[in-house]
mmCIF file of C-alpha atoms in Angstrom:
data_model
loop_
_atom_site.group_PDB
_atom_site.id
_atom_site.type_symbol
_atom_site.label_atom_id
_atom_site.label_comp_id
_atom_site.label_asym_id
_atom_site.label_seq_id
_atom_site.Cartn_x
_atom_site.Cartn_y
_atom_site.Cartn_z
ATOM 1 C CA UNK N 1 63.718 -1.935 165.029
ATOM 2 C CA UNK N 2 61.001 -0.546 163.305
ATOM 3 C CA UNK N 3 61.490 2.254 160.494
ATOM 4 C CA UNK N 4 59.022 5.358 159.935
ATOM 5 C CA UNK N 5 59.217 6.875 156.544
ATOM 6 C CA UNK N 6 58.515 10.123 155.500
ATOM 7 C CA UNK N 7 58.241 11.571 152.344
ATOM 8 C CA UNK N 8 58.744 15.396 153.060
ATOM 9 C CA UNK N 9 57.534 17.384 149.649
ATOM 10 C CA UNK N 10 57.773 21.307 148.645
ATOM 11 C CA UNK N 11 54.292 22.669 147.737
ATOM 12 C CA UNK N 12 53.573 23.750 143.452
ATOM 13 C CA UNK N 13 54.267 26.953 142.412
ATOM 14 C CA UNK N 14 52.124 30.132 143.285
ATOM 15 C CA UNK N 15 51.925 33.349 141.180
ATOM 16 C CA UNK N 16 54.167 34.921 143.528
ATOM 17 C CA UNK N 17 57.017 31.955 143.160
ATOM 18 C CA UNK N 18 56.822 32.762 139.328
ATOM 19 C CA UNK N 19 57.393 36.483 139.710
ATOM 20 C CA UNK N 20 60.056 36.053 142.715
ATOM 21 C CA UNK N 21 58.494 37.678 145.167
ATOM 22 C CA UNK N 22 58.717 36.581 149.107
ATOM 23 C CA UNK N 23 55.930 34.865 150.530
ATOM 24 C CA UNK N 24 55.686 33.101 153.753
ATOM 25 C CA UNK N 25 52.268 33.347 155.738
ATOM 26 C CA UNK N 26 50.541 34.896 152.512
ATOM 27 C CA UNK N 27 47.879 32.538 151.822
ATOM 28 C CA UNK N 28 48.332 32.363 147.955
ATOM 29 C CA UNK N 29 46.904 29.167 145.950
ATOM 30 C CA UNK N 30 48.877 27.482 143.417
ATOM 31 C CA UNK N 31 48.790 29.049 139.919
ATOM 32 C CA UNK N 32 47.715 27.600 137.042
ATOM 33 C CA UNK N 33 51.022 26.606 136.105
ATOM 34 C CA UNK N 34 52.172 25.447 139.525
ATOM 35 C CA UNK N 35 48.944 22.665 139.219
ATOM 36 C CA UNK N 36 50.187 21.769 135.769
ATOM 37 C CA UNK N 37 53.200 21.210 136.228
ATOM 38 C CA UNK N 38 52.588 18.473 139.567
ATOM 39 C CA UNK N 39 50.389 16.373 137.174
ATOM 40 C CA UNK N 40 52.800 16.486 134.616
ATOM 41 C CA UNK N 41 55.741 15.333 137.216
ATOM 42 C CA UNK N 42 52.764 12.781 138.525
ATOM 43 C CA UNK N 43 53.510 11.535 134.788
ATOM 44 C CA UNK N 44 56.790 11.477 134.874
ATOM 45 C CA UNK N 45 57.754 10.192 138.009
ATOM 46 C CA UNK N 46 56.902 7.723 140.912
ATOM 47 C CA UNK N 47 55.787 9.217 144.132
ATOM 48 C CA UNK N 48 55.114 7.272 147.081
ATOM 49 C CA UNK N 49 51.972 5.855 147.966
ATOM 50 C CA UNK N 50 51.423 7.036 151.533
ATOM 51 C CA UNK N 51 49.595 6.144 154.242
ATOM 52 C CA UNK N 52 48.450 10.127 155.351
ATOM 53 C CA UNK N 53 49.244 13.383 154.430
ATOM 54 C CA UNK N 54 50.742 16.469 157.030
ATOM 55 C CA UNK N 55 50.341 19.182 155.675
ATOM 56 C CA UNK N 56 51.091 23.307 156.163
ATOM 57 C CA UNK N 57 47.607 25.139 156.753
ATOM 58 C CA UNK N 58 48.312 27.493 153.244
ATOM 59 C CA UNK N 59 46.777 26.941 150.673
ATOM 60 C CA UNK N 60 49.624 26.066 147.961
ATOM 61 C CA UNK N 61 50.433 23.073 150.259
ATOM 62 C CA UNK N 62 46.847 21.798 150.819
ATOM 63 C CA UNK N 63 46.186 22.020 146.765
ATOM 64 C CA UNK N 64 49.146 20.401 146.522
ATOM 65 C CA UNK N 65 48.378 17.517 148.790
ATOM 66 C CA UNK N 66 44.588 16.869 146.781
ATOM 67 C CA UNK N 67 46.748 16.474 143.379
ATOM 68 C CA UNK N 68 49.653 14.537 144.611
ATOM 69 C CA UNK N 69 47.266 12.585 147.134
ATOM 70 C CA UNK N 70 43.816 12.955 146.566
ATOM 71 C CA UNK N 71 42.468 9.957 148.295
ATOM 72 C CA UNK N 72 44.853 9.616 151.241
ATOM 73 C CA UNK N 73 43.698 11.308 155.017
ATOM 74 C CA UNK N 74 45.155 14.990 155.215
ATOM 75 C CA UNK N 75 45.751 16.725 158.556
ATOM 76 C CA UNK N 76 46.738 19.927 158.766
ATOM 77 C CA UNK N 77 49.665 21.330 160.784
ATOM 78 C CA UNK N 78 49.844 24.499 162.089
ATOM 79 C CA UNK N 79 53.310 24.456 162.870
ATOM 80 C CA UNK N 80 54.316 23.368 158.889
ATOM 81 C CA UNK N 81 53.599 26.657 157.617
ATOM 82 C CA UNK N 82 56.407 29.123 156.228
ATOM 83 C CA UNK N 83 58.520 31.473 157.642
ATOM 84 C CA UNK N 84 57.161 34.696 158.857
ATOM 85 C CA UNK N 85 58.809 37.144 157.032
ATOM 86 C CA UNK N 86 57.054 40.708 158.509
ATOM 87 C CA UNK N 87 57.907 43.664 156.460
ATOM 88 C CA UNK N 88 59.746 41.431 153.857
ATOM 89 C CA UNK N 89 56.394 39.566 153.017
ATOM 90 C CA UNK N 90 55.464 40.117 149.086
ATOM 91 C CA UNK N 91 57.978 42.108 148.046
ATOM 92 C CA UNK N 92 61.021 41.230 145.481
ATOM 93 C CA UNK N 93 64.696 41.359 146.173
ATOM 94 C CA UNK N 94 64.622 44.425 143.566
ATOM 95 C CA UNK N 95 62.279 46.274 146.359
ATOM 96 C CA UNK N 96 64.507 45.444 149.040
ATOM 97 C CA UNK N 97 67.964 45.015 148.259
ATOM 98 C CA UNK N 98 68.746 48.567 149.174
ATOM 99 C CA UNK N 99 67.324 48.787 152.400
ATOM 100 C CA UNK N 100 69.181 48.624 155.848
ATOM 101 C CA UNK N 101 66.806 46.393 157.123
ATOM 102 C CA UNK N 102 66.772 43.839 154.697
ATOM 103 C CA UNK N 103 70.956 43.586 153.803
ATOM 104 C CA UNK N 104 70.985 43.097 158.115
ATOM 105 C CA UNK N 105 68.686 40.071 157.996
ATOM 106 C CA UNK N 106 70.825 38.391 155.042
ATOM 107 C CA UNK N 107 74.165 38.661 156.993
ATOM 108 C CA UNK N 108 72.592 37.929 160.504
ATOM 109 C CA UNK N 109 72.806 34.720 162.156
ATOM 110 C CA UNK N 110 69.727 32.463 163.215
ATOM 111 C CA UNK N 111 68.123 35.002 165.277
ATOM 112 C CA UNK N 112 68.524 37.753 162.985
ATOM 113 C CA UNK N 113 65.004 38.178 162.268
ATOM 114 C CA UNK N 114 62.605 40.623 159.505
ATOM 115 C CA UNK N 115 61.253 43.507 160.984
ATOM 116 C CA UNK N 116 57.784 42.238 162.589
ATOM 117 C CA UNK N 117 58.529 38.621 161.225
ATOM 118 C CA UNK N 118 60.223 35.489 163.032
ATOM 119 C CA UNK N 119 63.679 34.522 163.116
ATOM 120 C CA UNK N 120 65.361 30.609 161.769
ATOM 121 C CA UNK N 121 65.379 29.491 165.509
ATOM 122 C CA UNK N 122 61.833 30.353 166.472
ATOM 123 C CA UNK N 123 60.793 28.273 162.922
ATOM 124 C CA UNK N 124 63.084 25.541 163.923
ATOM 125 C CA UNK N 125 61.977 25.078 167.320
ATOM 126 C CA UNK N 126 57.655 25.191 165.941
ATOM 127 C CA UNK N 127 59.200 22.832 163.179
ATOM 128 C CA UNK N 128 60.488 20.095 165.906
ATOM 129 C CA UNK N 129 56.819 20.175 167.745
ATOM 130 C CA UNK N 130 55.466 19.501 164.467
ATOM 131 C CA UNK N 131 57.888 16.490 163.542
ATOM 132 C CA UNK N 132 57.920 15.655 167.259
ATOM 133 C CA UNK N 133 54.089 15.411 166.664
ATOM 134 C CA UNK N 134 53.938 13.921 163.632
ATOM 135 C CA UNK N 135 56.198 11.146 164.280
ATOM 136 C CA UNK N 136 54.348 10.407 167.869
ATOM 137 C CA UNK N 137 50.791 10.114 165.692
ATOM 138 C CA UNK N 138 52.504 7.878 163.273
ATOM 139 C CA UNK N 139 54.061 5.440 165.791
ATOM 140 C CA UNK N 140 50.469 5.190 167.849
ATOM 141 C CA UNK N 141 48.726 4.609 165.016
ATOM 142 C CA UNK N 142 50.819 2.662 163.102
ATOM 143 C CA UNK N 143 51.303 4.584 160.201
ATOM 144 C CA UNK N 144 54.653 3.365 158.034
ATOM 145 C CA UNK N 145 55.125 5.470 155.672
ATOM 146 C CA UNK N 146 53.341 9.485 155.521
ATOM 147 C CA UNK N 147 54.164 12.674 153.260
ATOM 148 C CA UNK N 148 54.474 15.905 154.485
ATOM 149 C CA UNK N 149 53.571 18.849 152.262
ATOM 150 C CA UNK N 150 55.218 22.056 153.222
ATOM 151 C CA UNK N 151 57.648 24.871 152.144
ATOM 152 C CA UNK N 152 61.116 25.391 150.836
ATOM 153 C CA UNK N 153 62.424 27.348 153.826
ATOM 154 C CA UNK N 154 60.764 24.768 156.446
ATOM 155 C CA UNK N 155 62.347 21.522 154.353
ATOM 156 C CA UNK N 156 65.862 23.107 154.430
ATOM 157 C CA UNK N 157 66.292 23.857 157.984
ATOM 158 C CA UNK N 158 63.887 20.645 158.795
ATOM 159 C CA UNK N 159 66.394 18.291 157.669
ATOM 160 C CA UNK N 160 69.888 20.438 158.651
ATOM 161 C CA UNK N 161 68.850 20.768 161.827
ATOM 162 C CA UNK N 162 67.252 17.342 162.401
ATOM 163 C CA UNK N 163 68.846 15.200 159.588
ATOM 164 C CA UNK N 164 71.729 12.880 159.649
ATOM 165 C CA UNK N 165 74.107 12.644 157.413
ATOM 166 C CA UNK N 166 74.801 17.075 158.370
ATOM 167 C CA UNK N 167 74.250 18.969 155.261
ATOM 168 C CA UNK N 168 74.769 22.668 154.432
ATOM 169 C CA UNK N 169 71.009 23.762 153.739
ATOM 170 C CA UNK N 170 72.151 25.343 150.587
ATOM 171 C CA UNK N 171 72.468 21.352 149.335
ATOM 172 C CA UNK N 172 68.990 20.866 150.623
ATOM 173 C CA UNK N 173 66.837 22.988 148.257
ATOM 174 C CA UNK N 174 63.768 21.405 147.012
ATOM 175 C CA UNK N 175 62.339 21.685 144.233
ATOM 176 C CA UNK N 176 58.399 22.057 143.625
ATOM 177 C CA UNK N 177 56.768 19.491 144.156
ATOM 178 C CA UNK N 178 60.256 17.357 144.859
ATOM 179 C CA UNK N 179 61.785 17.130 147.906
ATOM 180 C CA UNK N 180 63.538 14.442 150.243
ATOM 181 C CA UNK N 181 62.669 10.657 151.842
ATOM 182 C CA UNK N 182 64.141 10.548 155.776
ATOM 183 C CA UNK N 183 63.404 7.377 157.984
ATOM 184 C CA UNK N 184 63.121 7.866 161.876
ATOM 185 C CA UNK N 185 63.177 4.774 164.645
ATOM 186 C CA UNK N 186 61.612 5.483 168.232
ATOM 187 C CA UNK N 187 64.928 5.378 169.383
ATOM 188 C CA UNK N 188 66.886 7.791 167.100
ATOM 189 C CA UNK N 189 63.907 10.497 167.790
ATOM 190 C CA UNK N 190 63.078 9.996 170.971
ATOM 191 C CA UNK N 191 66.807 9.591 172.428
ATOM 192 C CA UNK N 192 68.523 12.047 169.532
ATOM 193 C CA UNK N 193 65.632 14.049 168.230
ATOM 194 C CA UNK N 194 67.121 12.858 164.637
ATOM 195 C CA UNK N 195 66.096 10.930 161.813
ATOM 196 C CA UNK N 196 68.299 10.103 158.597
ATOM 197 C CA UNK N 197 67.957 11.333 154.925
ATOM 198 C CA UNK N 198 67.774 8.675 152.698
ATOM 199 C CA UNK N 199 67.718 10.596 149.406
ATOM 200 C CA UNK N 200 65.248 12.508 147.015
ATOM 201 C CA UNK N 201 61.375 12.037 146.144
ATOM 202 C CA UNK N 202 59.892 11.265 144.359
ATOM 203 C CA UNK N 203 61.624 8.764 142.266
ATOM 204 C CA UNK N 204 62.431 8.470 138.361
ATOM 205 C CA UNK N 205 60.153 6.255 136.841
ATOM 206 C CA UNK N 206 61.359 2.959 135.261
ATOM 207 C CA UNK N 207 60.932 2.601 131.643
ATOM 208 C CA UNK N 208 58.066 -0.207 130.566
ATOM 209 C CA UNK N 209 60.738 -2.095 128.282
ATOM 210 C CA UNK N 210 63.222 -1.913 131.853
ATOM 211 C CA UNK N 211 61.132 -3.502 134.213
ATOM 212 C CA UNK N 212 61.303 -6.984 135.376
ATOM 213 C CA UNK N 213 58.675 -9.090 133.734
#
């Protein structure tokens, strides 16, 4: 049965990543040392060549798309974008770890939500229309093997939620510019909504004097 691989990849770092500050919708672009530091790991290590792009509508994930794939087709999708995080957006733990408000939201469950922002089950369920989407385009137009370019907070619950084998999300942290390669059949999405994590992307690069001649 045919396989549908996806490389799903955490955006570069913005100015705000660097200082730890919360942003979700905040449409930051990658800093100077967020771009750096993709061509540098485009140096280092082997990322997939893809057939198209998916990618969140900010603009940290759409920068990061034209470095890691600047000649492959890019759609944006709405739905990929980062967690809504109301009153919490742009402001450090340090600003918020004594309010009410905020310590509620860290021990609530998936529908404890930020004031004015969105809660983990009302990202997960725009996060399956986007997969659900994403696979359906790939499949009708016989695309093999895409990348999706998103955020931390979408990758984690993306692939607990959806993944098989079941990790804890804490074990599914990606780094920037990093992330994870899943492969989804017709029949595994379409029957179990699931797909299965193969392991991390990009990959290490093998040594000239190690490769096959």
């Amino acid at each position: 049965m045919k396989g549908y691989r996806i490389s799903v990849l955490r955006h570069g770092q913005t100015e705000a990543n660097e200082k730890g500050v919360y942003i979700g919708t905040t449409d930051l672009p990658l800093s100077g040392k967020g771009a750096g530091e993709l061509c540098a790991k485009m140096d280092e290590m082997d990322y997939p060549a893809v057939h198209k792009v998916y990618c969140s509508p900010l603009r940290r994930c759409t920068e990061t798309a034209e470095i890691l794939f600047p000649y492959t087709d890019m759609t944006v999708v709405d739905d990929l974008r980062e967690l809504e995080l109301g009153e919490f957006e742009n402001k450090s733990v340090d600003e918020l770890i004594n309010k009410k408000e905020y310590k509620e939201w860290l021990r609530g469950g998936r529908d404890s939500r930020p004031p004015q922002g969105e809660s983990l089950n009302e990202m997960t369920a725009r996060i399956y229309l986007a997969l659900h989407n994403i696979i359906i385009d790939m499949m009708n137009n016989g695309i093999t093997h895409s990348a999706i370019i998103t955020h931390g907070g979408i990758i984690s619950n993306m692939l607990s939620c959806f993944g098989l084998p079941k990790y804890d999300p804490k074990y599914l942290n990606a780094d920037f510019g990093e992330g994870f390669e899943i492969i989804v059949t017709a029949q595994m999405w379409l029957n179990s909504q699931a797909f299965e994590i193969l392991g991390y992307c990009p990959y290490d690069k093998i040594p000239d004097a190690d490769k096959a001649e």
